[in-house]
Amino acid sequence: MHRHLISAADLTRDDAVLILDTAEEMARVAARPIKKLPTLRGRTIVNLFFEDSTRTRISFEAAEKRLSADVINFTAKGSSVSKGESLKDTAQTLEAMGVDAVVIRHGASGAPYRLANSGWIDAAVINAGDGTHQHPTQALLDAFTLRRRLTGRDTGLGQDLSGKRVTVVGDVLHSRVARSNVDLLHTLGAEVTLVAPPTLLPIGVESWPCAVSYDLDSTLPKSDAVMMLRVQRERMNAAFFPTEREYARRYGLDGDRMARLPGHAIVMHPGPMVRGMEITAEVADSDRCTAVEQVANGVSIRMAVLYLLLGGNEPAVTHARPSVSHHQPADERSAHTPFTAEEK
Amino acid sequence: MSKILIRGARVLGGEPQDVLIDGETVAEVGTGLSAEGAEVVEAGGKVLLPGLVDLHTHLREPGREDSETVLTGTRAAASGGYTAVFAMANTFPVADTAGVVEQVWRLGREHGYCDVQPIGAVTVGLEGRNLAELGAMHESAAGVTVFSDDGKCVDDAVIMRRALEYVKAFGGVVAQHAQEPRLTEGAQMNEGVVSAELGLGGWPAVAEESVIARDVLLAEHVGSRVHICHLSTAGSVEIVRWAKSRGIRVTAEVTPHHLLLTDELVRTYNPVYKVNPPLRTERDVMALREALADGTIDIVATDHAPHPHEDKDCEWAAAAMGMVGLETALSVVQETMVDTGLLDWAGVADRMSFRPAQIGQATGHGRPVSAGEPANLTLVDTAYRGQVDPAGFASRSRNTPYQGRELPGRVTHTWLRGKGTLVDGKLT
Ligand SMILES: [Zn+2]
């Protein structure tokens, strides 16, 4: 594991499997009457949200609290972020406060990378979504959901997603979720197919480690999972597609389309779902749709990431971490602190 | 009058010769020269070039004196071997009247580190709607000959046509910043594999190429002269090459950074690489080098764009676009063009002095190094190699992409009309 989690592309297969396995352990905590571990007691984690996302923030907050960390929520929305100075200023304030980790959500692609690599701050940085770049914990929770559903809760331990076929449908161009998932699912051995109108696919997508199709119907029978992306209605005005109706007809997931999927296949959605255009109520409410599960799994995944990045049960000494570079080869990385019996 | 004897200089990279400066002019070029009471500069095989001319500099004064002033900018120019710079019009206020261009021109004269030739805006306030008083700027003391809305594209085809036609009356040239605005809305870097991966808004090559294609056709139609600023794509090169083969009077420039850097560097999200037009691909870089070598691209221009530290010390999206370039231009050209065998030093003199002076009609600059010519000269230690250290820059800004990079060549002396502006690497 790196010191920071900026991009799903930074994770090796072993990193990712370790996170998924750790998340299974964390999920057991959620099933207990007292949903708390003492693991990060005395550690301070800041949720630094420059962009509104109640769902993601609450998910991280729940994860942090279940690990007994001290949590500070900082919402920069509405403050004077005009020249971008506030990211640096805020970082330096947090540095002065001796923060151990920063969970950052930012509208600008690369802002978490800058925060982690500019020398403004020494804390671990976890990307909770940046612009149209990355959302690695979303990809991890999707992979976790896939592994649980397609391989099994306990049988999945230690496993990757080799041979699983995942179809990602919708606005790939503007989707950090799609980027993160292509990277991570490929690392985990899955075969990914992106389906979208050509206007919503990025230039150079041919070089991504995935297949690309403009046709949803022919892709569905070969899918173990279909991941629907959010399509923002304002894209219509920018001429990415002609009308909402035409989009729904060609790329929406309804009951008829769902029937083309193999019997075991699941339907995923990062939420919040816009029913009608991209997914019908019939599909959204079916037991094949994992949207609600994904939310629960998000907490387990974020617990696992925080646990692994912050070194688990080590003494809570700020700034004691070695300053490890972001692109360090896997063999040079430090070993993880295993769970202790007490914690489990 | 003071005399300076430059001994053993390789004029335009040729065999060592002596050059005698007497007052403001070159008195003699030959071997074994001596002169009573002359100050002697031992060149020891350094390369002597005509003073460099930059057709594309942002001096920021008036309005953004925190980034650069005419004084600091011309000192940076002298450090880089330049004796004349053309100052872009996107100041505050915009240089769209005789008053503003005269102010810039006077400041240049007063400071004396290099000649400053103001560029006038094509349209009022760079807004692309109404033509600025091009004639009045030409007739002013500044004698403006180059007009540009640089920073913005003159995207209205009718306005561009009228500007091209109008400046014919006094032999002016319109320098176009080719950037189709709708195709580059929200653009933050070159559109391609890297932008898609990084999630940064893409700036397609065709946004530049389509405007160049239109403008060369307009220039042909009205029989005028157009200059294309900072070409950055292989496709742009092809269009200019085609236009020249057709006899269209188009000239073009490339910046040093587009000859060296690619969009792969943006993976660092370091805003020092954020520039307009954006850094492109390796293929584009190679095409630009070739085009500069074969003359399709006429000149190197720095697009020196100083910004204060805080405008770059932030996340990519919030950062200002631009790089400083005056003090590293020659080194980058040596690295990319001379040391690669694409261009010799006579070629460098052509692309960085003779031709830019011609395009901008900077009389007295871009002249041969021979007796009777103005003593605008630059002495370059081409054997030098060292790391770029922006702490030593004369520019008020430090936004260079080359910090810590090893580059060849160092300007040791610059003379403006016989007066040393840079002597032994130090500004006077
Ligand atoms: Zn420009």
Short mmCIF file of N, CA and C in Angstrom, two decimals, chain B residues 216-348:
data_model
loop_
_atom_site.label_atom_id
_atom_site.label_comp_id
_atom_site.label_asym_id
_atom_site.label_seq_id
_atom_site.Cartn_x
_atom_site.Cartn_y
_atom_site.Cartn_z
N VAL B 216 -5.38 31.34 -43.01
CA VAL B 216 -4.52 31.40 -44.19
C VAL B 216 -5.38 31.60 -45.44
N LEU B 217 -6.57 31.03 -45.43
CA LEU B 217 -7.47 31.23 -46.57
C LEU B 217 -7.95 32.67 -46.63
N LEU B 218 -8.23 33.25 -45.46
CA LEU B 218 -8.62 34.66 -45.43
C LEU B 218 -7.48 35.55 -45.91
N ALA B 219 -6.29 35.26 -45.47
CA ALA B 219 -5.13 36.05 -45.88
C ALA B 219 -4.93 35.97 -47.39
N GLU B 220 -5.15 34.79 -47.91
CA GLU B 220 -5.03 34.62 -49.36
C GLU B 220 -6.11 35.43 -50.07
N HIS B 221 -7.30 35.34 -49.55
CA HIS B 221 -8.43 36.01 -50.19
C HIS B 221 -8.25 37.52 -50.26
N VAL B 222 -7.76 38.10 -49.18
CA VAL B 222 -7.64 39.56 -49.16
C VAL B 222 -6.21 40.01 -49.51
N GLY B 223 -5.33 39.06 -49.79
CA GLY B 223 -3.98 39.40 -50.20
C GLY B 223 -3.18 40.07 -49.11
N SER B 224 -3.32 39.57 -47.90
CA SER B 224 -2.62 40.19 -46.78
C SER B 224 -1.65 39.19 -46.15
N ARG B 225 -1.03 39.67 -45.08
CA ARG B 225 0.01 38.90 -44.40
C ARG B 225 -0.53 38.51 -43.04
N VAL B 226 -0.41 37.23 -42.69
CA VAL B 226 -0.86 36.78 -41.37
C VAL B 226 0.29 36.05 -40.69
N HIS B 227 0.39 36.25 -39.38
CA HIS B 227 1.40 35.53 -38.60
C HIS B 227 0.67 34.67 -37.58
N ILE B 228 1.07 33.40 -37.50
CA ILE B 228 0.41 32.49 -36.56
C ILE B 228 1.30 32.32 -35.33
N CYS B 229 0.72 32.65 -34.18
CA CYS B 229 1.47 32.52 -32.93
C CYS B 229 1.60 31.04 -32.52
N HIS B 230 2.63 30.78 -31.77
CA HIS B 230 2.86 29.50 -31.09
C HIS B 230 2.14 28.28 -31.65
N LEU B 231 2.60 27.81 -32.81
CA LEU B 231 2.09 26.55 -33.35
C LEU B 231 2.40 25.43 -32.37
N SER B 232 1.44 24.53 -32.20
CA SER B 232 1.72 23.46 -31.23
C SER B 232 1.41 22.07 -31.74
N THR B 233 0.85 21.96 -32.94
CA THR B 233 0.49 20.60 -33.39
C THR B 233 1.09 20.28 -34.75
N ALA B 234 1.21 18.98 -35.00
CA ALA B 234 1.71 18.50 -36.29
C ALA B 234 0.76 18.93 -37.41
N GLY B 235 -0.52 18.94 -37.11
CA GLY B 235 -1.50 19.34 -38.12
C GLY B 235 -1.36 20.81 -38.50
N SER B 236 -1.06 21.66 -37.52
CA SER B 236 -0.86 23.08 -37.80
C SER B 236 0.31 23.26 -38.77
N VAL B 237 1.36 22.48 -38.54
CA VAL B 237 2.53 22.53 -39.42
C VAL B 237 2.12 22.20 -40.85
N GLU B 238 1.32 21.16 -41.00
CA GLU B 238 0.89 20.74 -42.34
C GLU B 238 0.11 21.85 -43.04
N ILE B 239 -0.73 22.53 -42.30
CA ILE B 239 -1.55 23.59 -42.91
C ILE B 239 -0.66 24.76 -43.34
N VAL B 240 0.28 25.15 -42.48
CA VAL B 240 1.17 26.26 -42.84
C VAL B 240 2.05 25.87 -44.04
N ARG B 241 2.48 24.61 -44.05
CA ARG B 241 3.31 24.15 -45.16
C ARG B 241 2.52 24.22 -46.47
N TRP B 242 1.29 23.78 -46.41
CA TRP B 242 0.42 23.82 -47.58
C TRP B 242 0.21 25.29 -48.02
N ALA B 243 -0.06 26.16 -47.04
CA ALA B 243 -0.33 27.56 -47.37
C ALA B 243 0.89 28.21 -48.03
N LYS B 244 2.07 27.90 -47.49
CA LYS B 244 3.28 28.49 -48.08
C LYS B 244 3.51 27.97 -49.49
N SER B 245 3.23 26.69 -49.69
CA SER B 245 3.43 26.12 -51.02
C SER B 245 2.48 26.76 -52.02
N ARG B 246 1.39 27.29 -51.52
CA ARG B 246 0.39 27.92 -52.37
C ARG B 246 0.68 29.41 -52.56
N GLY B 247 1.72 29.89 -51.88
CA GLY B 247 2.10 31.28 -52.03
C GLY B 247 1.40 32.24 -51.08
N ILE B 248 0.69 31.68 -50.14
CA ILE B 248 0.02 32.54 -49.16
C ILE B 248 1.07 33.15 -48.23
N ARG B 249 0.91 34.44 -47.91
CA ARG B 249 1.92 35.12 -47.10
C ARG B 249 1.66 34.88 -45.61
N VAL B 250 2.06 33.72 -45.17
CA VAL B 250 1.88 33.36 -43.77
C VAL B 250 3.25 33.10 -43.14
N THR B 251 3.41 33.59 -41.93
CA THR B 251 4.60 33.24 -41.14
C THR B 251 4.12 32.61 -39.84
N ALA B 252 5.02 31.88 -39.20
CA ALA B 252 4.59 31.14 -38.01
C ALA B 252 5.72 31.06 -37.01
N GLU B 253 5.31 30.92 -35.75
CA GLU B 253 6.30 30.82 -34.68
C GLU B 253 6.06 29.56 -33.85
N VAL B 254 7.11 29.13 -33.18
CA VAL B 254 6.98 28.03 -32.21
C VAL B 254 7.71 28.48 -30.94
N THR B 255 7.21 28.04 -29.79
CA THR B 255 7.87 28.40 -28.54
C THR B 255 8.92 27.35 -28.21
N PRO B 256 9.92 27.72 -27.41
CA PRO B 256 10.90 26.72 -26.99
C PRO B 256 10.24 25.54 -26.27
N HIS B 257 9.26 25.83 -25.41
CA HIS B 257 8.69 24.71 -24.64
C HIS B 257 7.94 23.72 -25.51
N HIS B 258 7.35 24.20 -26.61
CA HIS B 258 6.68 23.23 -27.49
C HIS B 258 7.68 22.41 -28.30
N LEU B 259 8.94 22.82 -28.28
CA LEU B 259 9.98 22.03 -28.95
C LEU B 259 10.56 20.96 -28.03
N LEU B 260 10.23 21.04 -26.75
CA LEU B 260 10.89 20.15 -25.79
C LEU B 260 9.94 19.32 -24.93
N LEU B 261 8.84 19.91 -24.49
CA LEU B 261 8.02 19.27 -23.46
C LEU B 261 6.76 18.64 -24.05
N THR B 262 6.28 17.57 -23.42
CA THR B 262 5.04 16.93 -23.88
C THR B 262 4.00 16.86 -22.77
N ASP B 263 2.79 16.50 -23.17
CA ASP B 263 1.68 16.45 -22.21
C ASP B 263 1.85 15.34 -21.17
N GLU B 264 2.80 14.45 -21.39
CA GLU B 264 3.06 13.43 -20.36
C GLU B 264 3.42 14.08 -19.02
N LEU B 265 4.02 15.27 -19.09
CA LEU B 265 4.45 15.95 -17.87
C LEU B 265 3.27 16.38 -17.01
N VAL B 266 2.10 16.51 -17.63
CA VAL B 266 0.93 16.96 -16.87
C VAL B 266 0.50 15.90 -15.85
N ARG B 267 0.98 14.67 -16.04
CA ARG B 267 0.67 13.63 -15.06
C ARG B 267 1.06 14.03 -13.64
N THR B 268 1.99 14.96 -13.53
CA THR B 268 2.38 15.44 -12.20
C THR B 268 1.36 16.41 -11.62
N TYR B 269 0.41 16.83 -12.43
CA TYR B 269 -0.56 17.87 -12.03
C TYR B 269 0.16 19.12 -11.55
N ASN B 270 1.41 19.29 -11.94
CA ASN B 270 2.14 20.48 -11.52
C ASN B 270 1.82 21.63 -12.49
N PRO B 271 1.18 22.68 -11.99
CA PRO B 271 0.71 23.74 -12.88
C PRO B 271 1.83 24.48 -13.62
N VAL B 272 3.07 24.20 -13.30
CA VAL B 272 4.16 24.83 -14.03
C VAL B 272 4.09 24.39 -15.50
N TYR B 273 3.43 23.27 -15.76
CA TYR B 273 3.29 22.78 -17.14
C TYR B 273 1.99 23.24 -17.80
N LYS B 274 1.24 24.06 -17.11
CA LYS B 274 -0.03 24.53 -17.67
C LYS B 274 0.24 25.76 -18.53
N VAL B 275 -0.06 25.64 -19.80
CA VAL B 275 0.31 26.68 -20.74
C VAL B 275 -0.69 26.70 -21.90
N ASN B 276 -0.79 27.83 -22.55
CA ASN B 276 -1.71 28.00 -23.67
C ASN B 276 -0.93 28.41 -24.90
N PRO B 277 -0.94 27.67 -26.02
CA PRO B 277 -1.58 26.37 -26.18
C PRO B 277 -0.89 25.31 -25.33
N PRO B 278 -1.61 24.22 -25.07
CA PRO B 278 -1.08 23.22 -24.13
C PRO B 278 0.09 22.44 -24.71
N LEU B 279 0.84 21.81 -23.84
CA LEU B 279 1.89 20.89 -24.27
C LEU B 279 1.22 19.72 -25.00
N ARG B 280 1.79 19.34 -26.12
CA ARG B 280 1.16 18.30 -26.94
C ARG B 280 1.93 17.00 -26.83
N THR B 281 1.89 16.18 -27.87
CA THR B 281 2.49 14.85 -27.79
C THR B 281 3.90 14.86 -28.40
N GLU B 282 4.60 13.76 -28.21
CA GLU B 282 5.93 13.57 -28.77
C GLU B 282 5.91 13.75 -30.30
N ARG B 283 4.88 13.22 -30.91
CA ARG B 283 4.74 13.32 -32.37
C ARG B 283 4.66 14.79 -32.80
N ASP B 284 3.91 15.58 -32.05
CA ASP B 284 3.80 17.01 -32.36
C ASP B 284 5.15 17.70 -32.19
N VAL B 285 5.83 17.38 -31.09
CA VAL B 285 7.13 17.99 -30.81
C VAL B 285 8.09 17.73 -31.97
N MET B 286 8.11 16.49 -32.44
CA MET B 286 9.03 16.15 -33.53
C MET B 286 8.66 16.89 -34.81
N ALA B 287 7.38 17.01 -35.08
CA ALA B 287 6.93 17.73 -36.28
C ALA B 287 7.30 19.20 -36.21
N LEU B 288 7.19 19.79 -35.03
CA LEU B 288 7.53 21.21 -34.85
C LEU B 288 9.03 21.43 -35.06
N ARG B 289 9.84 20.53 -34.52
CA ARG B 289 11.30 20.66 -34.71
C ARG B 289 11.65 20.60 -36.20
N GLU B 290 11.06 19.62 -36.86
CA GLU B 290 11.34 19.46 -38.29
C GLU B 290 10.91 20.70 -39.07
N ALA B 291 9.75 21.22 -38.72
CA ALA B 291 9.22 22.38 -39.44
C ALA B 291 10.06 23.63 -39.19
N LEU B 292 10.60 23.74 -37.98
CA LEU B 292 11.48 24.88 -37.71
C LEU B 292 12.77 24.72 -38.51
N ALA B 293 13.23 23.48 -38.61
CA ALA B 293 14.46 23.23 -39.36
C ALA B 293 14.28 23.52 -40.85
N ASP B 294 13.15 23.10 -41.40
CA ASP B 294 12.98 23.27 -42.86
C ASP B 294 12.39 24.62 -43.24
N GLY B 295 12.11 25.45 -42.24
CA GLY B 295 11.66 26.81 -42.54
C GLY B 295 10.15 26.97 -42.64
N THR B 296 9.41 25.88 -42.52
CA THR B 296 7.94 26.00 -42.52
C THR B 296 7.51 26.89 -41.35
N ILE B 297 8.11 26.63 -40.20
CA ILE B 297 7.95 27.55 -39.08
C ILE B 297 9.12 28.53 -39.17
N ASP B 298 8.79 29.82 -39.20
CA ASP B 298 9.81 30.83 -39.48
C ASP B 298 10.69 31.14 -38.29
N ILE B 299 10.06 31.20 -37.09
CA ILE B 299 10.81 31.75 -35.96
C ILE B 299 10.51 31.02 -34.65
N VAL B 300 11.41 31.25 -33.70
CA VAL B 300 11.15 30.85 -32.31
C VAL B 300 10.72 32.11 -31.57
N ALA B 301 9.62 32.02 -30.85
CA ALA B 301 9.17 33.13 -30.00
C ALA B 301 8.89 32.57 -28.62
N THR B 302 9.20 33.34 -27.59
CA THR B 302 9.17 32.72 -26.25
C THR B 302 7.78 32.55 -25.67
N ASP B 303 6.85 33.44 -25.99
CA ASP B 303 5.57 33.52 -25.26
C ASP B 303 5.86 33.61 -23.75
N HIS B 304 6.91 34.33 -23.43
CA HIS B 304 7.29 34.60 -22.02
C HIS B 304 6.05 35.09 -21.26
N ALA B 305 5.56 34.27 -20.34
CA ALA B 305 4.30 34.59 -19.64
C ALA B 305 4.50 34.50 -18.14
N PRO B 306 5.00 35.59 -17.54
CA PRO B 306 5.29 35.53 -16.10
C PRO B 306 4.03 35.55 -15.24
N HIS B 307 4.05 34.75 -14.18
CA HIS B 307 2.97 34.75 -13.19
C HIS B 307 3.60 34.67 -11.80
N PRO B 308 2.97 35.33 -10.82
CA PRO B 308 3.49 35.22 -9.45
C PRO B 308 3.31 33.81 -8.90
N HIS B 309 4.14 33.49 -7.92
CA HIS B 309 4.18 32.14 -7.34
C HIS B 309 2.79 31.62 -6.96
N GLU B 310 1.99 32.49 -6.32
CA GLU B 310 0.70 31.99 -5.81
C GLU B 310 -0.26 31.61 -6.92
N ASP B 311 -0.03 32.13 -8.13
CA ASP B 311 -0.92 31.76 -9.24
C ASP B 311 -0.59 30.37 -9.80
N LYS B 312 0.52 29.80 -9.34
CA LYS B 312 0.90 28.46 -9.78
C LYS B 312 0.94 27.47 -8.63
N ASP B 313 1.00 27.97 -7.41
CA ASP B 313 1.13 27.11 -6.24
C ASP B 313 -0.25 26.71 -5.74
N CYS B 314 -0.98 26.00 -6.58
CA CYS B 314 -2.35 25.65 -6.25
C CYS B 314 -2.71 24.44 -7.11
N GLU B 315 -3.97 24.05 -7.08
CA GLU B 315 -4.36 22.90 -7.89
C GLU B 315 -4.41 23.30 -9.36
N TRP B 316 -4.28 22.32 -10.23
CA TRP B 316 -4.16 22.54 -11.67
C TRP B 316 -5.28 23.45 -12.22
N ALA B 317 -6.51 23.12 -11.86
CA ALA B 317 -7.64 23.84 -12.46
C ALA B 317 -7.60 25.33 -12.13
N ALA B 318 -7.10 25.67 -10.96
CA ALA B 318 -7.12 27.05 -10.52
C ALA B 318 -5.91 27.84 -11.02
N ALA B 319 -4.90 27.15 -11.52
CA ALA B 319 -3.63 27.81 -11.85
C ALA B 319 -3.71 28.63 -13.13
N ALA B 320 -2.89 29.66 -13.19
CA ALA B 320 -2.79 30.48 -14.40
C ALA B 320 -2.02 29.72 -15.47
N MET B 321 -2.27 30.09 -16.73
CA MET B 321 -1.56 29.44 -17.83
C MET B 321 -0.35 30.25 -18.23
N GLY B 322 0.76 29.60 -18.50
CA GLY B 322 1.92 30.31 -19.01
C GLY B 322 3.20 29.96 -18.30
N MET B 323 4.31 30.24 -18.99
CA MET B 323 5.65 29.96 -18.46
C MET B 323 6.54 31.15 -18.79
N VAL B 324 7.54 31.39 -17.97
CA VAL B 324 8.55 32.37 -18.37
C VAL B 324 9.47 31.68 -19.37
N GLY B 325 10.11 32.47 -20.23
CA GLY B 325 10.88 31.81 -21.28
C GLY B 325 12.09 32.57 -21.78
N LEU B 326 12.17 33.87 -21.50
CA LEU B 326 13.24 34.67 -22.09
C LEU B 326 14.63 34.18 -21.72
N GLU B 327 14.77 33.72 -20.48
CA GLU B 327 16.11 33.41 -20.00
C GLU B 327 16.57 31.99 -20.31
N THR B 328 15.65 31.17 -20.82
CA THR B 328 16.01 29.78 -21.13
C THR B 328 15.84 29.44 -22.60
N ALA B 329 15.30 30.38 -23.38
CA ALA B 329 14.94 30.08 -24.77
C ALA B 329 16.12 29.54 -25.58
N LEU B 330 17.23 30.23 -25.51
CA LEU B 330 18.37 29.84 -26.33
C LEU B 330 18.90 28.45 -25.93
N SER B 331 18.90 28.20 -24.63
CA SER B 331 19.35 26.88 -24.15
C SER B 331 18.44 25.77 -24.68
N VAL B 332 17.14 26.02 -24.66
CA VAL B 332 16.21 25.00 -25.12
C VAL B 332 16.35 24.80 -26.63
N VAL B 333 16.59 25.88 -27.35
CA VAL B 333 16.79 25.75 -28.80
C VAL B 333 18.09 25.00 -29.08
N GLN B 334 19.13 25.29 -28.30
CA GLN B 334 20.36 24.52 -28.49
C GLN B 334 20.12 23.03 -28.23
N GLU B 335 19.42 22.75 -27.13
CA GLU B 335 19.15 21.35 -26.77
C GLU B 335 18.35 20.62 -27.85
N THR B 336 17.30 21.28 -28.36
CA THR B 336 16.36 20.59 -29.24
C THR B 336 16.72 20.68 -30.72
N MET B 337 17.43 21.74 -31.10
CA MET B 337 17.67 21.97 -32.53
C MET B 337 19.15 21.87 -32.93
N VAL B 338 20.03 22.44 -32.11
CA VAL B 338 21.45 22.47 -32.48
C VAL B 338 22.12 21.15 -32.09
N ASP B 339 21.96 20.76 -30.83
CA ASP B 339 22.62 19.54 -30.36
C ASP B 339 22.03 18.29 -31.01
N THR B 340 20.86 18.42 -31.62
CA THR B 340 20.27 17.29 -32.35
C THR B 340 20.66 17.31 -33.82
N GLY B 341 21.38 18.35 -34.23
CA GLY B 341 21.84 18.43 -35.62
C GLY B 341 20.81 18.96 -36.60
N LEU B 342 19.68 19.45 -36.09
CA LEU B 342 18.63 19.94 -36.99
C LEU B 342 18.92 21.34 -37.53
N LEU B 343 19.67 22.11 -36.74
CA LEU B 343 19.91 23.51 -37.10
C LEU B 343 21.33 23.88 -36.67
N ASP B 344 22.03 24.66 -37.50
CA ASP B 344 23.32 25.16 -37.05
C ASP B 344 23.13 26.56 -36.45
N TRP B 345 24.22 27.16 -36.00
CA TRP B 345 24.06 28.45 -35.32
C TRP B 345 23.61 29.55 -36.26
N ALA B 346 23.98 29.43 -37.55
CA ALA B 346 23.48 30.40 -38.51
C ALA B 346 21.96 30.27 -38.62
N GLY B 347 21.50 29.03 -38.55
CA GLY B 347 20.05 28.79 -38.56
C GLY B 347 19.38 29.37 -37.34
N VAL B 348 20.04 29.26 -36.18
CA VAL B 348 19.48 29.84 -34.95
C VAL B 348 19.40 31.36 -35.09
#
